[in-house]
GROMACS .gro file of C-alpha atoms in nm:
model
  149
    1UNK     CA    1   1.182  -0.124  -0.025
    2UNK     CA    2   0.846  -0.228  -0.098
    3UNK     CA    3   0.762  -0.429  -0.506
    4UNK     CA    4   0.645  -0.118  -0.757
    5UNK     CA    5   0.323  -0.318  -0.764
    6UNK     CA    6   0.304  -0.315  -0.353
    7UNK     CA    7   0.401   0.117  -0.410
    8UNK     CA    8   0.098   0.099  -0.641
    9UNK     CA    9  -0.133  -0.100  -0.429
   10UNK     CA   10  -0.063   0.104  -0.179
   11UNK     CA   11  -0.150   0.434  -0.337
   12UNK     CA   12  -0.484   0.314  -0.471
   13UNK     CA   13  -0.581   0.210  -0.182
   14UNK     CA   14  -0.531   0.515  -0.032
   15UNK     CA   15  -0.686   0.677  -0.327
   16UNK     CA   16  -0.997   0.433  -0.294
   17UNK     CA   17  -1.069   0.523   0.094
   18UNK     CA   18  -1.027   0.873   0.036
   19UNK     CA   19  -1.280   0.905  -0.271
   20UNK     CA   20  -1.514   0.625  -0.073
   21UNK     CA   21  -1.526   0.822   0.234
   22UNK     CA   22  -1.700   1.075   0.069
   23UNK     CA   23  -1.914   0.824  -0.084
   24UNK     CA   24  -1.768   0.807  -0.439
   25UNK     CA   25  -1.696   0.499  -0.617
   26UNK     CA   26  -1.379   0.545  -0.889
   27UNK     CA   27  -1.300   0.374  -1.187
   28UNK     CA   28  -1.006   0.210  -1.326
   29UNK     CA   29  -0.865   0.473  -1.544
   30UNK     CA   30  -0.943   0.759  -1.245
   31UNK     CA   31  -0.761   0.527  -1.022
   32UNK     CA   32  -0.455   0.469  -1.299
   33UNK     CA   33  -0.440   0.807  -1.329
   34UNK     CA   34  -0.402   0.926  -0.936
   35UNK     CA   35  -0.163   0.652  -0.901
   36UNK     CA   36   0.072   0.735  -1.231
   37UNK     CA   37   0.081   0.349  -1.324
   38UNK     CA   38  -0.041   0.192  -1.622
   39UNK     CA   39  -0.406   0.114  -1.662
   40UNK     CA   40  -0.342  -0.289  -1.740
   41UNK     CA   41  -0.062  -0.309  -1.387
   42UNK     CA   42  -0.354  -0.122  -1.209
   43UNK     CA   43  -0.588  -0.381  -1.283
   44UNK     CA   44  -0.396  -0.640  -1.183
   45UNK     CA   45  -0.325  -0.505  -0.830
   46UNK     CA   46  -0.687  -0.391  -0.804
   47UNK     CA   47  -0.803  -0.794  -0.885
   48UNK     CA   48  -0.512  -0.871  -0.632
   49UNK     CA   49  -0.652  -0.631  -0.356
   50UNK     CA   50  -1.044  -0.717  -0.461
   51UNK     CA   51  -0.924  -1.073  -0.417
   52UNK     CA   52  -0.799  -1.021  -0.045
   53UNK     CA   53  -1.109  -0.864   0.057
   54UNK     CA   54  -0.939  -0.495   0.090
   55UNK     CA   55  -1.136  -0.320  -0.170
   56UNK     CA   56  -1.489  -0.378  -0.308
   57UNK     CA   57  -1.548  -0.429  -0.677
   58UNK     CA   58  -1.903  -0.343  -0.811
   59UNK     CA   59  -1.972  -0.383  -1.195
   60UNK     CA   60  -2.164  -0.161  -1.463
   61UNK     CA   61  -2.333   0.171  -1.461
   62UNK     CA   62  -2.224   0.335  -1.130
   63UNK     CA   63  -1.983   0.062  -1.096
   64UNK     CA   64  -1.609   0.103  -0.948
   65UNK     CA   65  -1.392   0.070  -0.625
   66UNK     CA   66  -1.457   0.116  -0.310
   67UNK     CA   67  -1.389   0.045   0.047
   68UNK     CA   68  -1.686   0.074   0.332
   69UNK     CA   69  -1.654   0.305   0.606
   70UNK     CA   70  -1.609   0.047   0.849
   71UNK     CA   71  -1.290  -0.127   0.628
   72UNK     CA   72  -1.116   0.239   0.620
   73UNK     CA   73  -1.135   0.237   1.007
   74UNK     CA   74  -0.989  -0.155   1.032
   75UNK     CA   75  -0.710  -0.213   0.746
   76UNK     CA   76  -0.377  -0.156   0.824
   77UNK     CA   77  -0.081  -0.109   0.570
   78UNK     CA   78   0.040  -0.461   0.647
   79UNK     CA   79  -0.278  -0.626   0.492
   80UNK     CA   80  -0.184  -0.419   0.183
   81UNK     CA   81   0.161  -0.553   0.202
   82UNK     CA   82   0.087  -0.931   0.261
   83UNK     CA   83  -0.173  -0.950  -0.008
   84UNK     CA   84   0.086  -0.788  -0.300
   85UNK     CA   85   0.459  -0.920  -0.137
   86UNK     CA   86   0.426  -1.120   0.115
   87UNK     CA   87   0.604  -1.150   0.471
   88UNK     CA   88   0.933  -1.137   0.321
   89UNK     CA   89   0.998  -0.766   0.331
   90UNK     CA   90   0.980  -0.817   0.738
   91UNK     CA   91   1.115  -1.128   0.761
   92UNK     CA   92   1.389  -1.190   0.480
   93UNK     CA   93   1.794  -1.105   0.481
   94UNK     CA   94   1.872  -0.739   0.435
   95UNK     CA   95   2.076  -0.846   0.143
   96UNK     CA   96   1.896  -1.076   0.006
   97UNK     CA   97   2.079  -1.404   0.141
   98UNK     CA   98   1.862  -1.702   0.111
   99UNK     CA   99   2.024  -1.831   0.458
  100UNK     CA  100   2.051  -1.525   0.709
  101UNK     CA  101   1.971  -1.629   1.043
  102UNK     CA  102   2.039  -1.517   1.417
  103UNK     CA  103   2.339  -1.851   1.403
  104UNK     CA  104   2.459  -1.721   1.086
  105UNK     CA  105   2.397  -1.308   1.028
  106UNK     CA  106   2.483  -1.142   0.708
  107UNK     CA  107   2.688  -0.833   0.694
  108UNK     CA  108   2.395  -0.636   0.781
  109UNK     CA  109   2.175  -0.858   0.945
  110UNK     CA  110   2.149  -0.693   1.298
  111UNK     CA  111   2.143  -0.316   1.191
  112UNK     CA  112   1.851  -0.468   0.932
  113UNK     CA  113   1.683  -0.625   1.201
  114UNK     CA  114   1.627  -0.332   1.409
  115UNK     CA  115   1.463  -0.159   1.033
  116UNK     CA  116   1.230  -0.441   1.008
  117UNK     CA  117   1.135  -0.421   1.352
  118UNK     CA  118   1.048  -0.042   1.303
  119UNK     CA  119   0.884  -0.132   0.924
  120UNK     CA  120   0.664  -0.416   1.077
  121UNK     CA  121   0.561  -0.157   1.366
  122UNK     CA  122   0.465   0.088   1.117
  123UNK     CA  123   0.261  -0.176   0.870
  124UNK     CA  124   0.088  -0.316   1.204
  125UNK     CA  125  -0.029   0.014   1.326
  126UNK     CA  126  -0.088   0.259   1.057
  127UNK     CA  127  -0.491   0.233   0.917
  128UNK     CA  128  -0.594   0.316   0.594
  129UNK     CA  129  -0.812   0.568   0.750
  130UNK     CA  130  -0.523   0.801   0.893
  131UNK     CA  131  -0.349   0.844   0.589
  132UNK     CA  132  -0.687   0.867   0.394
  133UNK     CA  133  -0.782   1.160   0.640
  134UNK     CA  134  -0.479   1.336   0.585
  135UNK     CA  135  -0.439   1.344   0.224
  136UNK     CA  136  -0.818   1.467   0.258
  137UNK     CA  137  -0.712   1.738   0.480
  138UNK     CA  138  -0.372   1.783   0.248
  139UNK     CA  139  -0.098   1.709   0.499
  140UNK     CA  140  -0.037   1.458   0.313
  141UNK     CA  141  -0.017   1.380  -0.098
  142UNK     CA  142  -0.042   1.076  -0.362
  143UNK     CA  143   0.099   1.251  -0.636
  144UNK     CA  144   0.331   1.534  -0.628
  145UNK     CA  145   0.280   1.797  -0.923
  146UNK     CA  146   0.574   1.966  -1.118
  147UNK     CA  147   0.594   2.350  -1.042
  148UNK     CA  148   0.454   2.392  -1.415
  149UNK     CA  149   0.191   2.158  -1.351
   0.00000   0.00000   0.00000
């Protein structure tokens, strides 16, 4: 549903507010690594999401990622999803059609309407601070482990 580089951007930014909420700044390879994506992809989503003013950047010794306390409480998913893909997720054909419209539907175009409608719900209302809090508290998880793991 969602661009492997919106997945990503996603993820670190949960990462980011969980590790900045208890006043840690992380690193590239740290965040890479919590993620599972490739260090160089990383850094181009993290200059993407720096860029939109969703995460904070700070260089050298003690440098990293963050996000401020105040940021966690105020970002929703959709601010995620605009910076990385864009509106079109929410707004284009369900099949891709450059020309799907109310006058002239696609195949799927009403049943995908109603999924957008839910999707765009979901983006608008979910904060980076509930899903932050429960991966803290472990109701929820970033990265799934094997059972040899």
């Amino acid at each position: 549903m969602f661009s492997k580089a919106c997945e990503y951007g996603i993820r670190a930014s949960i990462f980011i507010a969980t590790k900045s909420s208890e006043g840690i700044r992380v690193g590239i390879k740290d965040v890479a690594k919590e993620i599972d994506s490739p260090e160089p992809f990383t850094g181009k989503i993290m200059q993407i999401l720096t860029k939109s003013g969703i995460i904070e950047s700070a260089k050298g010794v003690g440098g990293g990622f963050e996000i401020s306390n105040e940021a966690i409480k105020s970002i929703k998913l959709i601010q995620i999803v605009d910076a990385i893909d864009g509106d079109a997720i929410y707004k284009g054909c369900g099949i891709g059609l450059k020309e799907c419209s109310e006058t002239h539907p696609c195949p799927v175009h009403n049943q995908f309407k109603k999924i957008r409608e839910l999707l765009l719900t979901m983006l608008t209302n979910t904060t980076l601070e509930e899903l932050a809090l429960g991966v803290n508290s472990g109701d929820f998880y970033l990265k799934i482990f094997n059972k040899s793991e």
